[in-house]
XYZ file of N, CA and C in Angstrom:
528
model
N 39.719 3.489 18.648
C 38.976 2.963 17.518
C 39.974 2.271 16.602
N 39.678 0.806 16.103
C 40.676 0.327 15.456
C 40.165 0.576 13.863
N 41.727 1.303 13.015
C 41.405 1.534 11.821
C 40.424 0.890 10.841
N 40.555 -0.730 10.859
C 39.769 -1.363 10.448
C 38.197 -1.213 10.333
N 37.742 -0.346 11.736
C 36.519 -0.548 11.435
C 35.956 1.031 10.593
N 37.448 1.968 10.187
C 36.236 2.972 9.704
C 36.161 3.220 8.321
N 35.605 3.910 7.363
C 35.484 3.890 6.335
C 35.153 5.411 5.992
N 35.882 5.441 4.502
C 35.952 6.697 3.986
C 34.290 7.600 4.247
N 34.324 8.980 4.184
C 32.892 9.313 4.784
C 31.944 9.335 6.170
N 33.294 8.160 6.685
C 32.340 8.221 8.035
C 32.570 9.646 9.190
N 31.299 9.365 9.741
C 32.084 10.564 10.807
C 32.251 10.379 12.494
N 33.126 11.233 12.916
C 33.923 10.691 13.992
C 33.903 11.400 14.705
N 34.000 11.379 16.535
C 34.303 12.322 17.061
C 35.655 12.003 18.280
N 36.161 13.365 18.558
C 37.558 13.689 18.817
C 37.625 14.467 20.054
N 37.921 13.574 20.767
C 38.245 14.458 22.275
C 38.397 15.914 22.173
N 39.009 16.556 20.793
C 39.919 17.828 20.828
C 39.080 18.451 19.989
N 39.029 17.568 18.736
C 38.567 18.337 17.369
C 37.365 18.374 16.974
N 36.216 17.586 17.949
C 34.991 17.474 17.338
C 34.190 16.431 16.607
N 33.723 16.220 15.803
C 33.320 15.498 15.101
C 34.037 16.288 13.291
N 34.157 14.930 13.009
C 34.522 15.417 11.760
C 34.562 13.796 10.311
N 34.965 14.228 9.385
C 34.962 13.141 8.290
C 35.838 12.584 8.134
N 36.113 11.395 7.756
C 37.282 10.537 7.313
C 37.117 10.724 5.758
N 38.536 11.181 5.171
C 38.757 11.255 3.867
C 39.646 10.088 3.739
N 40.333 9.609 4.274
C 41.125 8.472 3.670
C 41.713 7.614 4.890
N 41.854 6.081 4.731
C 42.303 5.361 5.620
C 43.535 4.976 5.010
N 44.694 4.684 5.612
C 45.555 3.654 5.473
C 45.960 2.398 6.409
N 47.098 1.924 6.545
C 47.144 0.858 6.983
C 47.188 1.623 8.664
N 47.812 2.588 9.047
C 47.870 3.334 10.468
C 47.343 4.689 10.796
N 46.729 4.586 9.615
C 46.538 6.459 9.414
C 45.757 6.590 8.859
N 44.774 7.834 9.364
C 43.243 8.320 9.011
C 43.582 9.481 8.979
N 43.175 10.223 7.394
C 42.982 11.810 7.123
C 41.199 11.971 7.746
N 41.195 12.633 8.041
C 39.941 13.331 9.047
C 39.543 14.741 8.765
N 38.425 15.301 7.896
C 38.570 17.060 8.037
C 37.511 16.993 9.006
N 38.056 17.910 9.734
C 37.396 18.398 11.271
C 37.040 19.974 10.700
N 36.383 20.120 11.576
C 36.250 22.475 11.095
C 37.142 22.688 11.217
N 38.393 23.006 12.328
C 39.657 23.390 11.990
C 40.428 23.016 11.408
N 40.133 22.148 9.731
C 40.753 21.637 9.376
C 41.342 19.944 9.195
N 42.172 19.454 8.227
C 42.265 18.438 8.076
C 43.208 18.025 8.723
N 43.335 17.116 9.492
C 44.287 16.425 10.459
C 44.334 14.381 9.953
N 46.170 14.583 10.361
C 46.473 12.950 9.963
C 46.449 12.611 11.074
N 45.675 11.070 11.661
C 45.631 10.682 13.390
C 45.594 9.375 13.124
N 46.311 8.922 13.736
C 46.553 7.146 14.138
C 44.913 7.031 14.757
N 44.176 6.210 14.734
C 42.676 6.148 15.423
C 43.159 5.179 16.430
N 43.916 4.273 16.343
C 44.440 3.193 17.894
C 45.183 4.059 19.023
N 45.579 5.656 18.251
C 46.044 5.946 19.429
C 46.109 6.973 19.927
N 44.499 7.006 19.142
C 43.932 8.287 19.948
C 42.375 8.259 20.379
N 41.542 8.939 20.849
C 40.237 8.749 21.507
C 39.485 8.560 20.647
N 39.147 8.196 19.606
C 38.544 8.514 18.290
C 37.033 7.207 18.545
N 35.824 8.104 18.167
C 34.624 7.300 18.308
C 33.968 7.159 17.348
N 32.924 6.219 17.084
C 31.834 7.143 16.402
C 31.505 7.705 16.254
N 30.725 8.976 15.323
C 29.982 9.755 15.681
C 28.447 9.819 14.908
N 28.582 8.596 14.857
C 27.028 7.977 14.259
C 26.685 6.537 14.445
N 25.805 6.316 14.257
C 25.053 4.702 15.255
C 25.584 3.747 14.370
N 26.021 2.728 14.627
C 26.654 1.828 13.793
C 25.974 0.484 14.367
N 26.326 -0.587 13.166
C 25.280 -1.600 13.373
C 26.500 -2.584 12.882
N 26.416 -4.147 14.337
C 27.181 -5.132 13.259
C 26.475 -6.448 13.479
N 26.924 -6.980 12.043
C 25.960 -8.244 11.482
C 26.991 -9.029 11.316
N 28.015 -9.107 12.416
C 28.663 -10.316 12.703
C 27.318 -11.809 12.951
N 27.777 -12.862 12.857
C 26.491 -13.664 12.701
C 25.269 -13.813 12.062
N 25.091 -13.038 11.207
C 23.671 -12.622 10.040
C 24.165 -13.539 9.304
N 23.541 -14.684 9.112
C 23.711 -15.859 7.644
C 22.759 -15.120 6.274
N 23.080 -14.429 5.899
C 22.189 -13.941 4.758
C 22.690 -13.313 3.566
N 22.444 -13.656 1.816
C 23.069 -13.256 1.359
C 22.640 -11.586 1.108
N 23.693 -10.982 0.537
C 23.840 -9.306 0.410
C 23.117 -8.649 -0.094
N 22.980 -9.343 -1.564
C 21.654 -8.850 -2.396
C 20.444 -8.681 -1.536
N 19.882 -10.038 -0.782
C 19.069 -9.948 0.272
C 18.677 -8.812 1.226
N 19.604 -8.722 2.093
C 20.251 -7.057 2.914
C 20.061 -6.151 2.020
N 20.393 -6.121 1.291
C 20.193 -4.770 0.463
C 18.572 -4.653 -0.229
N 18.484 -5.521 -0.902
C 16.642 -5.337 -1.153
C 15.731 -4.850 -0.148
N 15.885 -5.536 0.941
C 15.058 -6.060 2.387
C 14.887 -4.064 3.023
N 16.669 -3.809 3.124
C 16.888 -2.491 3.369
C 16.282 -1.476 1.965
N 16.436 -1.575 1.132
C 15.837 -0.638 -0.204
C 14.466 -0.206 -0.091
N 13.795 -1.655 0.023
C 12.273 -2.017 0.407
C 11.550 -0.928 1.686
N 12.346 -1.189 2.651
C 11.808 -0.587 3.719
C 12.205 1.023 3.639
N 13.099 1.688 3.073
C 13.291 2.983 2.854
C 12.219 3.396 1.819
N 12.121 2.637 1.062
C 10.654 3.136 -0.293
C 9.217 3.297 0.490
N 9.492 2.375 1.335
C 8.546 2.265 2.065
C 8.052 3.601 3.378
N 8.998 3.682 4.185
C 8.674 4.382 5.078
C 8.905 6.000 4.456
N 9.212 6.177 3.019
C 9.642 7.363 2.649
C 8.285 7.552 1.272
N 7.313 6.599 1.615
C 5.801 6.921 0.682
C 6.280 6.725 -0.752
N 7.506 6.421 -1.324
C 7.791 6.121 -2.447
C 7.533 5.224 -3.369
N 6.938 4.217 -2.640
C 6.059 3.239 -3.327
C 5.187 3.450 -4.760
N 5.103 2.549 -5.602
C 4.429 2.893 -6.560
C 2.890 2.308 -5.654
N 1.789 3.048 -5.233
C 0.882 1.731 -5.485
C -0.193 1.715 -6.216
N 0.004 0.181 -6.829
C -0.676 -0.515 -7.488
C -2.219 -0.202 -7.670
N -2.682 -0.204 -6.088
C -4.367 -0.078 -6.217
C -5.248 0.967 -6.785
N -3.788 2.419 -7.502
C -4.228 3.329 -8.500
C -4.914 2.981 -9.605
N -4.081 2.287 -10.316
C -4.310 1.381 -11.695
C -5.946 0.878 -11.082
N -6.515 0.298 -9.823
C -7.487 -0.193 -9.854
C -8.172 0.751 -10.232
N -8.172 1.695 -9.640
C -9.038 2.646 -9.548
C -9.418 3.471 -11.380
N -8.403 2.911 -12.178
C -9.191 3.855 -13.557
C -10.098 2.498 -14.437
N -10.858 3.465 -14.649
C -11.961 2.638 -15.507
C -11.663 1.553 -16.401
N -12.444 0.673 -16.351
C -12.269 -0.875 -17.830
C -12.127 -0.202 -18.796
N -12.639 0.986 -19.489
C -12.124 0.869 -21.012
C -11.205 1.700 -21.229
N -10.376 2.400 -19.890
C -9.113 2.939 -20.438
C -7.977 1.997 -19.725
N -8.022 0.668 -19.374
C -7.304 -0.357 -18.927
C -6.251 -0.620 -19.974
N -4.750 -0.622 -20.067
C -3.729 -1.000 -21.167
C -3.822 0.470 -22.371
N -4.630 0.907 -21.883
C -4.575 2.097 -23.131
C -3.654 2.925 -23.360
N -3.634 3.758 -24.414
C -2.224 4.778 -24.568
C -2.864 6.196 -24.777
N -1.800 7.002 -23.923
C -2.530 8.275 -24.503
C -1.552 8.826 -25.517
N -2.151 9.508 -26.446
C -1.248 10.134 -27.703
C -1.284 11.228 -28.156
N -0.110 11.751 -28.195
C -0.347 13.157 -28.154
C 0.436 13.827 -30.062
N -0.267 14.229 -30.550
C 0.388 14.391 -31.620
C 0.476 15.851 -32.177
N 1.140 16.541 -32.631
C 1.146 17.578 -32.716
C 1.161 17.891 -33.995
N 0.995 19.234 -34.568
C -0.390 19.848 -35.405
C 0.281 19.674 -36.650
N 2.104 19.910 -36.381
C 3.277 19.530 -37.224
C 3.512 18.498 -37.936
N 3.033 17.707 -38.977
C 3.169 16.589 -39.019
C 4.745 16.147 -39.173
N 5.543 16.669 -39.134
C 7.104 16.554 -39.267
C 7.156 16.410 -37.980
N 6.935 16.401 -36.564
C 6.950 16.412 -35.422
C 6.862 14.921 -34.640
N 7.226 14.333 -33.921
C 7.183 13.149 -33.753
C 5.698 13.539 -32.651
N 5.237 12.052 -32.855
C 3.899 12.009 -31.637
C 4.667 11.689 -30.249
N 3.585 11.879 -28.972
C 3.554 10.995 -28.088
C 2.863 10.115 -27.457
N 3.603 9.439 -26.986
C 2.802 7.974 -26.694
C 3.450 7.638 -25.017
N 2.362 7.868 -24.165
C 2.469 7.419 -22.993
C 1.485 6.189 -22.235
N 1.914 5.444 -21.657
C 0.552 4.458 -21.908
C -0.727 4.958 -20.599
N -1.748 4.833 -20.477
C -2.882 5.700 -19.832
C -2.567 5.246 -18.152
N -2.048 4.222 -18.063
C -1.778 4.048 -16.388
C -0.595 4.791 -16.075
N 0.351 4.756 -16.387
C 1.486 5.952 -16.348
C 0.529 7.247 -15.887
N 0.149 7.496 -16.848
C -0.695 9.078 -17.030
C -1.614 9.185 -15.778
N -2.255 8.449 -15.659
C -3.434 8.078 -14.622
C -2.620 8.528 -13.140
N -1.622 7.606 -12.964
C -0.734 7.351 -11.958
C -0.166 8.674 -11.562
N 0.276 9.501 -12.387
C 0.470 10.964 -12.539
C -0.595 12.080 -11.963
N -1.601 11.589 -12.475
C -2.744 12.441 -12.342
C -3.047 12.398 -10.568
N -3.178 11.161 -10.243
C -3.296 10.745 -8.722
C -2.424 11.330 -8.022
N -1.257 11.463 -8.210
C -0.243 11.566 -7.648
C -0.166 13.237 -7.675
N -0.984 13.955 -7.930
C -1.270 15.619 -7.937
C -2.361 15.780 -7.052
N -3.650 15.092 -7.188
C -4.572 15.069 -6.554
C -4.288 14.287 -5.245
N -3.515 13.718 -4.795
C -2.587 13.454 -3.587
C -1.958 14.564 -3.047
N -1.045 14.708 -4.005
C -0.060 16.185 -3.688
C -1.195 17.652 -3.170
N -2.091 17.760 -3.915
C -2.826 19.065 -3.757
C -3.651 18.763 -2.224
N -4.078 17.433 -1.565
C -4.816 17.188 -0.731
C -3.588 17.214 0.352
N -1.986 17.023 0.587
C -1.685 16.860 1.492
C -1.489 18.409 1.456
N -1.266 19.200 0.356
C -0.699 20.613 0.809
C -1.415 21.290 0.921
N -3.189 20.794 1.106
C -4.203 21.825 1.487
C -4.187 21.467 2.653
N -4.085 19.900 3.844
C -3.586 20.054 5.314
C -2.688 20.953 5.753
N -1.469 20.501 5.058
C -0.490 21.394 5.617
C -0.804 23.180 5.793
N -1.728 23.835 4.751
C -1.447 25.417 4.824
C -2.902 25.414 5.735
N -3.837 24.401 5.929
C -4.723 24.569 7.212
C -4.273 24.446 8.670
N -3.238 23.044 8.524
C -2.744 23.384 9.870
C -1.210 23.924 10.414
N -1.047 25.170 9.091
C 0.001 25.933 9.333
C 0.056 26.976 10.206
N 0.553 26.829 11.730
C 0.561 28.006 12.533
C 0.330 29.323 12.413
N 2.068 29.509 11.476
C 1.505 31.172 11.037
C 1.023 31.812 10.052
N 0.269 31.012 9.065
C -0.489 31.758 8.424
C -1.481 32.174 9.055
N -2.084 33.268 8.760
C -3.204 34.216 9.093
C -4.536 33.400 8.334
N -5.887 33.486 8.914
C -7.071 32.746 8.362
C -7.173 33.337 6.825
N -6.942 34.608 6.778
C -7.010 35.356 5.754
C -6.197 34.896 4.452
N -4.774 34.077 4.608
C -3.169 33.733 4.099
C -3.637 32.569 3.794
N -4.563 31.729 4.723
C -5.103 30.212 4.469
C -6.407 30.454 3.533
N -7.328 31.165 3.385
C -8.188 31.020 2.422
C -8.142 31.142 1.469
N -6.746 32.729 1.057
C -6.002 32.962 0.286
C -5.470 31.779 -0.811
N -4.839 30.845 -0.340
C -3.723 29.731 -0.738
C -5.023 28.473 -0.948
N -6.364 28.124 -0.037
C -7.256 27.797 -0.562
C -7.641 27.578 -1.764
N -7.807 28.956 -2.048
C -8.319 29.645 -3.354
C -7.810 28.926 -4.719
N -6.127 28.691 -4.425
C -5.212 28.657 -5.651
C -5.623 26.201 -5.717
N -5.779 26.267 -4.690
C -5.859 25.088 -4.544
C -7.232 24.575 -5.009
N -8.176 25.133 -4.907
C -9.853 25.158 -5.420
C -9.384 25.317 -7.197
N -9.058 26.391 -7.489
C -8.729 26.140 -8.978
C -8.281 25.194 -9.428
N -6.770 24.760 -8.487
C -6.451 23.825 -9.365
C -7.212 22.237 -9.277
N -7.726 22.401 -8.940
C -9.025 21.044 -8.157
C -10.106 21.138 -9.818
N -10.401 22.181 -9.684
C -11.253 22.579 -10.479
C -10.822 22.330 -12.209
N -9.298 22.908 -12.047
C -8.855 22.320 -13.863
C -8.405 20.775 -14.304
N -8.358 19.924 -13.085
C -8.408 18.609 -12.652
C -9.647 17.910 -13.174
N -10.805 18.459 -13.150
C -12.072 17.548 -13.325
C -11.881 17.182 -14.659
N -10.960 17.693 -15.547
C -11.041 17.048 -16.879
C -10.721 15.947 -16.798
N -9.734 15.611 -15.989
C -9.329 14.000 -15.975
C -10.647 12.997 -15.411
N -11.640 13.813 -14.744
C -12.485 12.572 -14.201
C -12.687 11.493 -15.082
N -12.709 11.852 -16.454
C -13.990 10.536 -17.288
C -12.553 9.203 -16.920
N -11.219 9.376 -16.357
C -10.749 8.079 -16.469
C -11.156 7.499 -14.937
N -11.426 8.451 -14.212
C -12.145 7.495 -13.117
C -13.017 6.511 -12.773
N -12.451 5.332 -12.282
C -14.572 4.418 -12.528
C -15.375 4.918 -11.609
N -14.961 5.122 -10.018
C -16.017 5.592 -9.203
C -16.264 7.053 -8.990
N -16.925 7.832 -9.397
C -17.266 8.844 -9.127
C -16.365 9.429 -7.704
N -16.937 8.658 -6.829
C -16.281 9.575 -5.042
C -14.664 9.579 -5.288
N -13.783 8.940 -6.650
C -12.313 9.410 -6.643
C -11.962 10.636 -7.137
N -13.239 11.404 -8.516
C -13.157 12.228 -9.394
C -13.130 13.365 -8.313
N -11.869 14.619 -9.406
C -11.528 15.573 -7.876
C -12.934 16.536 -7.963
């Protein structure tokens, strides 16, 4: 492996030692902690590989910023992190741009002010959360039917202290 191509963090594997990390390169010499420890190894002149999939964009005409968005994009993406948008559709015309405010009883106390799609967006994003983790404890192996109706239960309540938020819903079939 020629020094050039590795970089601090990467990891490597070693005829002898395993796979392990690169802590530092120099111009002939790679510090490496392996489990038994940290070892100094010339990488030209010794067996030294990858030990993770590497990608080269020799020939890619594209600028970096580009690559990097393009790549950002698709990790938000395949990791459900997305904001989406079609929430906001979903709350009613007259709480559209609105703020919710929260002020407390103190008048020495500062208020709060969050604006109602934030809040909204929040709210969804529970009633999401509570619907994927009522799949998951239904189609959880080892709970017992008894362990699943159980955990049901806690999930029905909280469904249930949720309906206050309906009035920002416009269509009824979203309200939990």
């Amino acid at each position: 492996m020629r020094h050039e191509s590795m970089h601090v963090g990467m990891k490597v594997q070693h005829p002898e030692y395993g796979v392990g990390t690169v802590k530092s390169v120099s111009e002939h010499l790679a510090d490496i902690r392996f489990d038994s420890g940290l070892r100094t190894l010339a990488p030209e002149q010794c067996d030294l590989k990858p030990a993770e999939a590497q990608a080269e964009l020799e020939g890619l005409t594209m600028p970096l910023s580009a690559i990097i968005s393009e790549t950002v994009a698709a990790m938000v993406q395949e990791l459900g992190l997305e904001r989406d948008e079609s929430i906001v559709e979903k709350l009613a015309a007259r709480w559209q741009k609105g703020t919710l405010v929260l002020r407390p009883l103190d008048p020495t106390l500062q208020s709060k002010e969050t604006p109602l799609e934030v809040f909204f967006h929040k709210i969804v994003m529970v009633r999401n959360n509570l619907r994927v983790l009522e799949q998951k404890i239904n189609a959880h192996e080892k709970l017992s039917d008894a362990e699943k109706v159980e955990m049901q239960q806690y999930i029905t309540r909280s469904y249930g202290s949720m309906t206050t938020f309906n009035i920002l819903f416009k269509d009824k079939e979203d309200h939990f």
